[in-house]
Short mmCIF file of C-alpha atoms in Angstrom, two decimals:
data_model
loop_
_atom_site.label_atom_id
_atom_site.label_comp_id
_atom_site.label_asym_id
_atom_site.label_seq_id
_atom_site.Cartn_x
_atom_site.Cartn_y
_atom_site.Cartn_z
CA UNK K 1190 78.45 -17.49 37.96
CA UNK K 1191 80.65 -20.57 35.80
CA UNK K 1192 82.75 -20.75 38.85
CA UNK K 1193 79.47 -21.07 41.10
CA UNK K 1194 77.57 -23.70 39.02
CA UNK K 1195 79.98 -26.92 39.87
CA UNK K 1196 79.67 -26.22 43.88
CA UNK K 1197 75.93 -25.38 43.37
CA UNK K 1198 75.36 -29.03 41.35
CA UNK K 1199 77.37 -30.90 44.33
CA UNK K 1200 75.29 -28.83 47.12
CA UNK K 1201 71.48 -30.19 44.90
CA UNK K 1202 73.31 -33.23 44.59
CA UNK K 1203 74.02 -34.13 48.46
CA UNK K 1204 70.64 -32.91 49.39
CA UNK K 1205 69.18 -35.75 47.15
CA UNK K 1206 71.57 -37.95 48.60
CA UNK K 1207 69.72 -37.05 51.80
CA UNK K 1208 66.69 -38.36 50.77
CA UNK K 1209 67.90 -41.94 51.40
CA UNK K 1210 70.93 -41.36 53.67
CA UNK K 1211 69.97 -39.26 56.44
CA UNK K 1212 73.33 -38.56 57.82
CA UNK K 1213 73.68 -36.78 54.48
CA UNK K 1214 71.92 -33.48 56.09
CA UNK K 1215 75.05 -32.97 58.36
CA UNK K 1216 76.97 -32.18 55.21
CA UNK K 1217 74.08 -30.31 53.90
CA UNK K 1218 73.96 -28.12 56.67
CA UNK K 1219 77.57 -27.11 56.74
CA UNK K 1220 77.16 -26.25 53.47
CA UNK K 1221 74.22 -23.78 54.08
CA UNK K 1222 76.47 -22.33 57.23
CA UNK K 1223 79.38 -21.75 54.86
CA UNK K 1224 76.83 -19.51 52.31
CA UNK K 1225 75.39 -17.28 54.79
CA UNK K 1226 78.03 -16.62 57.12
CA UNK K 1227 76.46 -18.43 59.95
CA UNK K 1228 77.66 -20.37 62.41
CA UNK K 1229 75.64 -23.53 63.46
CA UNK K 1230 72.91 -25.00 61.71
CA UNK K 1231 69.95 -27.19 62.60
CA UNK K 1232 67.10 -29.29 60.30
CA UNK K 1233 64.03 -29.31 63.15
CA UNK K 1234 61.42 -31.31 62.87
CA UNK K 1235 58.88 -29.94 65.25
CA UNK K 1236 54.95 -29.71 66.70
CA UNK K 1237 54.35 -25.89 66.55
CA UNK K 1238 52.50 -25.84 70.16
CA UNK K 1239 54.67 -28.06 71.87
CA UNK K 1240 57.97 -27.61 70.12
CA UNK K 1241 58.85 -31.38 70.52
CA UNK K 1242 60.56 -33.06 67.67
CA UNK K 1243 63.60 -34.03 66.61
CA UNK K 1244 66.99 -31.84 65.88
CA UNK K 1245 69.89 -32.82 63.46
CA UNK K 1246 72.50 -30.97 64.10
CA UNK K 1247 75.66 -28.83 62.60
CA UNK K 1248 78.70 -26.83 63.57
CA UNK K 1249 77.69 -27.00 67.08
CA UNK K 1250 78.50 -30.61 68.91
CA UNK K 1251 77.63 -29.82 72.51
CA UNK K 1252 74.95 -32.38 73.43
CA UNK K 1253 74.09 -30.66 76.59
CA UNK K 1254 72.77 -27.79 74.70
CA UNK K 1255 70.59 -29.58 72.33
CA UNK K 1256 69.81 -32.12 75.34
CA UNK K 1257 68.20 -29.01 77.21
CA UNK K 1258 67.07 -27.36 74.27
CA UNK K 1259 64.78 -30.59 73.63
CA UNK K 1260 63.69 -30.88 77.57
CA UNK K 1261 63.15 -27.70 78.17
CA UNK K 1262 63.66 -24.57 75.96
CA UNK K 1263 62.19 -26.09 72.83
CA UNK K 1264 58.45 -25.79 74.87
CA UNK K 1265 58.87 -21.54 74.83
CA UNK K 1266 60.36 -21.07 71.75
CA UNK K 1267 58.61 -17.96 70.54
CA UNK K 1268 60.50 -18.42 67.42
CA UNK K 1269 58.51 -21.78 66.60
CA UNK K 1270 56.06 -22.25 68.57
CA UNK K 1271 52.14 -20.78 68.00
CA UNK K 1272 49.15 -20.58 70.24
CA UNK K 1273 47.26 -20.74 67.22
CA UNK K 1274 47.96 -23.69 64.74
CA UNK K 1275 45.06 -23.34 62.54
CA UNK K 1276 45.63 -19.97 61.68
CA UNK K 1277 49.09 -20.52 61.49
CA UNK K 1278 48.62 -23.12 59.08
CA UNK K 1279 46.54 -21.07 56.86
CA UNK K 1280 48.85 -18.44 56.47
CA UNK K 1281 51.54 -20.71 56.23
CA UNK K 1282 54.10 -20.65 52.87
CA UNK K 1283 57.69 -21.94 52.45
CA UNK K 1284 59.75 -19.06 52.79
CA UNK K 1285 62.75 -18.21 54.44
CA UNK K 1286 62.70 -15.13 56.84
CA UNK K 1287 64.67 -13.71 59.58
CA UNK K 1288 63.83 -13.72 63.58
CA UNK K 1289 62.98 -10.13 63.31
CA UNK K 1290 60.63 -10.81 60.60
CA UNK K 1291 59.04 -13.03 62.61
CA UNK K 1292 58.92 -10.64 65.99
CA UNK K 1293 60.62 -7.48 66.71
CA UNK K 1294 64.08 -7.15 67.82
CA UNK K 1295 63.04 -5.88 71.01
CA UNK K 1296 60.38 -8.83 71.94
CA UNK K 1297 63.25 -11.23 70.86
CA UNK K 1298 65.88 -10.23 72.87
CA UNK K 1299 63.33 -9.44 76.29
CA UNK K 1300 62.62 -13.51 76.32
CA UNK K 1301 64.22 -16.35 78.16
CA UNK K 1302 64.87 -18.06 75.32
CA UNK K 1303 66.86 -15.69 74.17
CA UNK K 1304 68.76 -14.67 77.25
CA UNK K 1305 69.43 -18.45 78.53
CA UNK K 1306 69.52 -19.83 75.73
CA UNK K 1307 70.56 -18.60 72.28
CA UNK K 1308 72.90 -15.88 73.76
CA UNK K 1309 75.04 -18.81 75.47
CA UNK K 1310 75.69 -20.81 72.22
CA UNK K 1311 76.35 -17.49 70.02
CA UNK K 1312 73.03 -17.68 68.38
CA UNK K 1313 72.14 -14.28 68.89
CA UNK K 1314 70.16 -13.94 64.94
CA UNK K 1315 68.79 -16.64 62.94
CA UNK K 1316 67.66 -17.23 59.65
CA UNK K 1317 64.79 -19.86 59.53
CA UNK K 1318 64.18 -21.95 56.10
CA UNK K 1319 60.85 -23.32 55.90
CA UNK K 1320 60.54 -26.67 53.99
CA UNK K 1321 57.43 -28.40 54.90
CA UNK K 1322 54.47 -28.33 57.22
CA UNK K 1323 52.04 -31.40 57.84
CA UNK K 1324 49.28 -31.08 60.06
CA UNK K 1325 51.10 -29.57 63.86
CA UNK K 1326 54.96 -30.40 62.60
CA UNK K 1327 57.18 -28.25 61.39
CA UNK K 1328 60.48 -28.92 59.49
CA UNK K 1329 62.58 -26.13 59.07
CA UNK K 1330 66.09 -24.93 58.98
CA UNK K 1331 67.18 -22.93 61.44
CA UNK K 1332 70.97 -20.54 61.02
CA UNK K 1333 72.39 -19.12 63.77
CA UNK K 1334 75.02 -16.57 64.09
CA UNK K 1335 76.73 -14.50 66.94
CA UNK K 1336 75.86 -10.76 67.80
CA UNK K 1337 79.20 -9.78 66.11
CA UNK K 1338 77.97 -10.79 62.92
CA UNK K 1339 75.00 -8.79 62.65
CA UNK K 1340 72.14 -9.76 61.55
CA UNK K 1341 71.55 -11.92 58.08
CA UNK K 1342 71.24 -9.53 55.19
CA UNK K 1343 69.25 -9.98 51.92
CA UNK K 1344 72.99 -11.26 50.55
CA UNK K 1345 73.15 -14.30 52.63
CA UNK K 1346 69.39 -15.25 52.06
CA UNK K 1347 70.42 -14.79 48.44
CA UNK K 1348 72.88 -17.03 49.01
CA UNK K 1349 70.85 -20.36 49.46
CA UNK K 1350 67.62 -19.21 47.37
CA UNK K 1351 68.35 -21.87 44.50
CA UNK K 1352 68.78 -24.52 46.77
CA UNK K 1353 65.73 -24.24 48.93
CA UNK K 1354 63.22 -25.37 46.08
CA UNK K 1355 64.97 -28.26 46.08
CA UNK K 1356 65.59 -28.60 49.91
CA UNK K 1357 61.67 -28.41 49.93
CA UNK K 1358 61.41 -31.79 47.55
CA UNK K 1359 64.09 -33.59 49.35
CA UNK K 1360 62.26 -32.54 53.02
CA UNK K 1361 59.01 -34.16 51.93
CA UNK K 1362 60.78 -37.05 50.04
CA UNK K 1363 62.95 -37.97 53.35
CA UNK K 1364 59.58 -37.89 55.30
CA UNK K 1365 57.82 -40.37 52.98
CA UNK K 1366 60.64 -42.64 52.63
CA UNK K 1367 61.11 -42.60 56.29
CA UNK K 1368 57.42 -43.84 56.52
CA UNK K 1369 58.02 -46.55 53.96
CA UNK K 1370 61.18 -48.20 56.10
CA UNK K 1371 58.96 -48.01 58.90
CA UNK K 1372 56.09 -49.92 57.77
CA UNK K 1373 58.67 -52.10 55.73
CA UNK K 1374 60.50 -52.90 59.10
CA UNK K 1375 57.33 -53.17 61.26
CA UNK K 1376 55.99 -55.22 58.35
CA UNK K 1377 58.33 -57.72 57.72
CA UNK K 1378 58.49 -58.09 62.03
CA UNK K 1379 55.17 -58.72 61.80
CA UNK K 1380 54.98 -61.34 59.13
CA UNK K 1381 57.60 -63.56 60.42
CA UNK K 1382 56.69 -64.06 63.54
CA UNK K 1383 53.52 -65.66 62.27
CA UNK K 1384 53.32 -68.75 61.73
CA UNK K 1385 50.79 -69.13 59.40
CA UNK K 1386 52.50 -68.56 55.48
CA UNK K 1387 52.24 -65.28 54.76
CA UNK K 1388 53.27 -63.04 51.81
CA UNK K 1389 53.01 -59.70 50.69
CA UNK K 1390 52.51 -58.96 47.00
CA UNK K 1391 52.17 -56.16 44.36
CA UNK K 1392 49.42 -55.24 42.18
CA UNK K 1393 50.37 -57.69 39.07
CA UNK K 1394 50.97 -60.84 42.03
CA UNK K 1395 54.44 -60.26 42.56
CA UNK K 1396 56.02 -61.82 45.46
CA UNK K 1397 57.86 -58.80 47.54
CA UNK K 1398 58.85 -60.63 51.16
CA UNK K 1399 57.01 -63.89 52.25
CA UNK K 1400 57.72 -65.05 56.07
CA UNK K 1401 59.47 -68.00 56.85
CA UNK K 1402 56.32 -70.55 56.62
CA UNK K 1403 55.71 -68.61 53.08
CA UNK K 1404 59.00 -69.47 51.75
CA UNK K 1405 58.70 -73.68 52.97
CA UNK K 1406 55.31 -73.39 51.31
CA UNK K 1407 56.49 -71.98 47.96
CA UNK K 1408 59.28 -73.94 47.53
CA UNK K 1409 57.10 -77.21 48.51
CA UNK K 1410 55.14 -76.49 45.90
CA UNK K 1411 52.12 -78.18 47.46
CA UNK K 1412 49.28 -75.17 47.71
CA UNK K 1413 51.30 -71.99 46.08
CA UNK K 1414 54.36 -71.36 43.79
CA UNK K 1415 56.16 -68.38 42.61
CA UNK K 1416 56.52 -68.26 38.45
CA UNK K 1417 58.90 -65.76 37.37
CA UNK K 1418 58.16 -63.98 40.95
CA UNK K 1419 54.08 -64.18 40.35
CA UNK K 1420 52.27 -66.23 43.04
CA UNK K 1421 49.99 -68.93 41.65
CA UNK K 1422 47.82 -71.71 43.26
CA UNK K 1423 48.95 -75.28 41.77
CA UNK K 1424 46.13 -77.09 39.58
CA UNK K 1425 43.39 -77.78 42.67
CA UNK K 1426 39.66 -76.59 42.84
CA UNK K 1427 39.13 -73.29 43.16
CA UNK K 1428 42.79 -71.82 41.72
CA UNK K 1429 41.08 -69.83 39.74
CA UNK K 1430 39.84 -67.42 42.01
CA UNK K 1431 43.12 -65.89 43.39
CA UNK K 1432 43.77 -63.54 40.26
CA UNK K 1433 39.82 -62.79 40.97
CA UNK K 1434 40.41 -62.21 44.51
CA UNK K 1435 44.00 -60.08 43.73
CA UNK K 1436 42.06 -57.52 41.24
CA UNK K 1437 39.21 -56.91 43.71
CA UNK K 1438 42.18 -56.18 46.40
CA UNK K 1439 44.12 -53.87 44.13
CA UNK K 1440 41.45 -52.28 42.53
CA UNK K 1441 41.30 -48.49 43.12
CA UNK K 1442 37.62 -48.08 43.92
CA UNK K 1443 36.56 -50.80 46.16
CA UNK K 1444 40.14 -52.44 47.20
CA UNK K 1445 37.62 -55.61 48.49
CA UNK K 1446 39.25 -58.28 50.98
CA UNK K 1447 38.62 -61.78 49.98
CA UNK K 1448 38.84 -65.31 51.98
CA UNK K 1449 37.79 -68.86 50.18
CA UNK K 1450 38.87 -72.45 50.61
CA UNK K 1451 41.06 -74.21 48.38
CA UNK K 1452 39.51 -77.44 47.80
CA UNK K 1453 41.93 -81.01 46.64
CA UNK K 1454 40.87 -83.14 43.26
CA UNK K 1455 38.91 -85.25 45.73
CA UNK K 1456 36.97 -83.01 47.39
CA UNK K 1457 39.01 -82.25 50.52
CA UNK K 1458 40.14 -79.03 52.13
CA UNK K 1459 43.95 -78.15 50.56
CA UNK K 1460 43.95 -74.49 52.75
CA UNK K 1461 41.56 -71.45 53.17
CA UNK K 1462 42.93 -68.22 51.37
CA UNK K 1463 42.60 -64.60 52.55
CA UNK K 1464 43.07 -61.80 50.03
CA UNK K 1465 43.61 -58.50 52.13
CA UNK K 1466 44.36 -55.09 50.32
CA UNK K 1467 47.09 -53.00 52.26
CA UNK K 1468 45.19 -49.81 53.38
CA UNK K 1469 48.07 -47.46 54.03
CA UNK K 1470 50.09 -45.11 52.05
CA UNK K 1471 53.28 -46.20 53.14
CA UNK K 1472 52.21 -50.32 52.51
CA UNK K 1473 51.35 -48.92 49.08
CA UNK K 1474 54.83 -47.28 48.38
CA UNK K 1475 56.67 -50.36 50.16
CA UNK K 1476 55.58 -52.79 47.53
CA UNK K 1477 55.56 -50.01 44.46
CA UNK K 1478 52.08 -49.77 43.88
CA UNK K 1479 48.87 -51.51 45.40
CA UNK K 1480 49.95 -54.17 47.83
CA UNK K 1481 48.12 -56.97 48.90
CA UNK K 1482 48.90 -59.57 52.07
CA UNK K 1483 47.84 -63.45 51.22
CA UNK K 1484 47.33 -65.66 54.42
CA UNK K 1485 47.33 -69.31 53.05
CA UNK K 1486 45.78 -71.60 56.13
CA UNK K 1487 46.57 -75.22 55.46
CA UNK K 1488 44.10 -77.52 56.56
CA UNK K 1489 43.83 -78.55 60.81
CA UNK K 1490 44.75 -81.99 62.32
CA UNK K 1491 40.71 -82.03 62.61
CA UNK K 1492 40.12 -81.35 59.56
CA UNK K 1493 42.83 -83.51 57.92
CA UNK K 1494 41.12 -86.12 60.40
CA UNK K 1495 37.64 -85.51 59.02
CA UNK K 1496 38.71 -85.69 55.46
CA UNK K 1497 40.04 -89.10 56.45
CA UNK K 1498 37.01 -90.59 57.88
CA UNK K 1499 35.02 -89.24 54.41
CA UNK K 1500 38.01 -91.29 52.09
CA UNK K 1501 38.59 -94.18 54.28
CA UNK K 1502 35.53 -94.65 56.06
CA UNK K 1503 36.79 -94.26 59.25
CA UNK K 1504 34.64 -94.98 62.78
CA UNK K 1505 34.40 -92.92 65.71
CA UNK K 1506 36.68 -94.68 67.76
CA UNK K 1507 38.94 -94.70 64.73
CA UNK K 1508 39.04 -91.12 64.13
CA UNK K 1509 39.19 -90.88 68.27
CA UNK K 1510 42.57 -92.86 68.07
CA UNK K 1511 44.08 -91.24 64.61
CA UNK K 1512 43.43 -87.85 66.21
CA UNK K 1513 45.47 -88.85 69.35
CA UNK K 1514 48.13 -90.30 67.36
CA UNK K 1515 48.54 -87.43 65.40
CA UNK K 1516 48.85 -84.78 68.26
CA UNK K 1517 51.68 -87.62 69.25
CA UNK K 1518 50.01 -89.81 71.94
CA UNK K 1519 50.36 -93.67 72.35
CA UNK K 1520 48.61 -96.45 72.30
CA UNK K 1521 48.33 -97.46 76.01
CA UNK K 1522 47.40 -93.33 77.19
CA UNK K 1523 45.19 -93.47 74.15
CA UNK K 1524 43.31 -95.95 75.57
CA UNK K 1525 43.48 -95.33 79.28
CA UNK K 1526 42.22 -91.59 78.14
CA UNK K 1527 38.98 -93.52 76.15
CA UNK K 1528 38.34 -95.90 78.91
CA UNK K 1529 38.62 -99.03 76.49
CA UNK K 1530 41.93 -101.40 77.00
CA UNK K 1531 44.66 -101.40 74.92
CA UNK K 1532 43.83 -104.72 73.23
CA UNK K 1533 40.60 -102.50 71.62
CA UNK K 1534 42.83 -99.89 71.00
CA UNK K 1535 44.98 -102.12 69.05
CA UNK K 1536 41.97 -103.75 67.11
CA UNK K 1537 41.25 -100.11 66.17
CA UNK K 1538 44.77 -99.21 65.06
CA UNK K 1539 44.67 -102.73 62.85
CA UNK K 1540 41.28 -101.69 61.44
CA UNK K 1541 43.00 -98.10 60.54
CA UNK K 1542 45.91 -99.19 58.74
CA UNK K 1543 43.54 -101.71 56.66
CA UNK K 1544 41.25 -98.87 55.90
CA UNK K 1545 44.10 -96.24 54.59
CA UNK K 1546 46.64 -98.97 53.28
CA UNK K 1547 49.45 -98.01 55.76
CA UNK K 1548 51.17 -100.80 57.93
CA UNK K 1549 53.06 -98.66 60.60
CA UNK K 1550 52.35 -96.38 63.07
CA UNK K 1551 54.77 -94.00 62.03
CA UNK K 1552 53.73 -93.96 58.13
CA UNK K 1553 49.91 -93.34 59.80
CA UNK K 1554 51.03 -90.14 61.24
CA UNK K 1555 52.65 -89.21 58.47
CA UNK K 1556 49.84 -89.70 56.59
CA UNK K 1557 47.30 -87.67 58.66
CA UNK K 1558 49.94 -84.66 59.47
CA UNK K 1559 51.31 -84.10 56.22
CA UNK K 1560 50.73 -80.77 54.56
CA UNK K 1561 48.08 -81.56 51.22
#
């Protein structure tokens, strides 16, 4: 039993490894080949009516098996598969338990799958280690051995008893963290291709990934910035309300979107903020607790244009040209487009840059384009 305990702490050790490396099951099921006697090994993740899923495999490297087990043989494999999954389910319990525990020796070997193919890769017995079932899949180990080894005795089921509690853990722990990456990767994706700044954040405001227009934005410092890695709103109307906004979207009860405008010193629009909660398990578990996404909006050409004509007093011919400057047209299509000539056109642009205290054409677009 002394001798035993160092190879047993190695074998729980790799299949926690497994949790975050996936290739680690290979080793893991060489492992569980070597205690039972078997001779190939596979960790099957699996619908029970359909038998679909996926198959890591161990000890037994010909792909054209496992190719036609997966198009073909998995669909009739009496050993898996149920015409009753909500009955199954009920009844269903972690075990471990031999094929002829499962059906008689007799209705095994009188099927195809047997005959065409478990016979040809010298799988005539199997031992079958239940981990986890959720909802119609399966995950399960399967040992196979030839029909020269006899059948697997109480001994060899023995043999892998203490590891299967934790074979259990590590099976649902792989699952979850497989869902995290996934919604991490399609996540992230997601975010940066938008253009608008976007950035996803724990429950206490913690900044965990912010797209590309995110990132220019915090380190502009002009509507957001991140303080020790906590997102605030710099000192503008209406700042207040994002740690409102962030408890109503983390909250555990109501989890409550939110969306309100960020308003400048002088009364114009800085950007319109939208507080969503992220619904889904693995969104939750991706940012270590309840995760929110903020969408920061800054303001449109219009309404940069608008807020002009309210500070400067603008006309409508005036805001008419300043728009078309700022969505980079000229003077002379500017005016052909209005119908006036370009003389009025340039009367306008004169009044303009008297109006907003500019003196160049290029400083005006600056001036209505800028981020503020």
């Amino acid at each position: 039993m002394l001798a035993e305990c160092p190879r047993l702490i190695g074998a729980i050790d790799r299949i926690y490894d497994a949790v975050l490396e996936p290739s680690a099951w290979m080793g893991i099921l060489s492992d569980i080949v070597d205690r039972t006697g078997g001779t190939q090994a596979i960790l099957l993740r699996s619908d029970i009516v359909t038998g679909q899923g996926d198959v890591f495999l161990s000890r037994y490297n010909d792909e054209n098996a496992w190719t036609l087990f997966q198009s073909y043989y998995a669909a009739i494999n009496p050993l898996h598969n149920v015409a009753d999954p909500t009955g199954y389910a009920a009844g269903w319990r972690p075990i471990m338990l031999r094929d002829e525990d499962w059906m008689s020796r007799e209705d095994v070997e009188a099927t195809e799958y047997y005959n065409d193919f478990l016979c040809p890769i010298e799988a005539n017995h199997g031992l079958y280690v239940r981990l986890a079932l959720e909802g119609r899949v399966l995950t399960t180990i399967s040992v196979g051995r030839g029909k020269a080894h006899g059948r697997f005795d109480e001994e060899a089921m023995a043999a892998i008893a203490p590891l299967h509690g934790h074979l259990i853990r590590a099976a649902t722990l792989s699952r979850r963290f497989a869902q995290v990456r996934q919604f991490a990767n399609g996540a992230v994706a997601a975010m940066d291709a938008a253009s608008d700044p976007l950035m996803l954040l724990d429950d206490a405001g913690r900044v965990v990934h912010a797209n590309d227009a995110g990132e220019r934005l915090l380190a502009s410092g002009a509507i957001v910035r991140g303080t020790a890695g906590r997102l605030s709103l710099t000192a503008r109307h209406g700042a207040g309300q994002i740690d409102t906004a962030l408890a109503r979207a983390t909250d555990a009860e109501c989890r409550q979107a939110s969306c309100f405008p960020l308003v400048d010193i002088d009364g114009g629009p800085a950007a319109d903020v939208s507080v969503l909660p992220i619904a889904s398990d693995a969104g939750i578990e991706a940012a270590g607790g309840p995760a929110v996404l903020i969408r920061i909006s800054p303001p449109s050409a219009d309404q940069r244009i608008d807020r002009l004509i309210e500070r400067y007093g603008l006309t409508a011919a005036e805001r008419s040209l300043a728009l078309s400057l700022a969505q980079g047209g000229n003077l002379r299509d500017t005016a052909e487009a209005r119908g006036v000539s370009v003389n009025t056109t340039r009367r306008h642009l004169a009044s303009i840059f008297d109006k907003t205290g500019v003196h160049r054409q290029a400083d005006l677009v600056r001036l209505l384009t800028r981020a503020e």
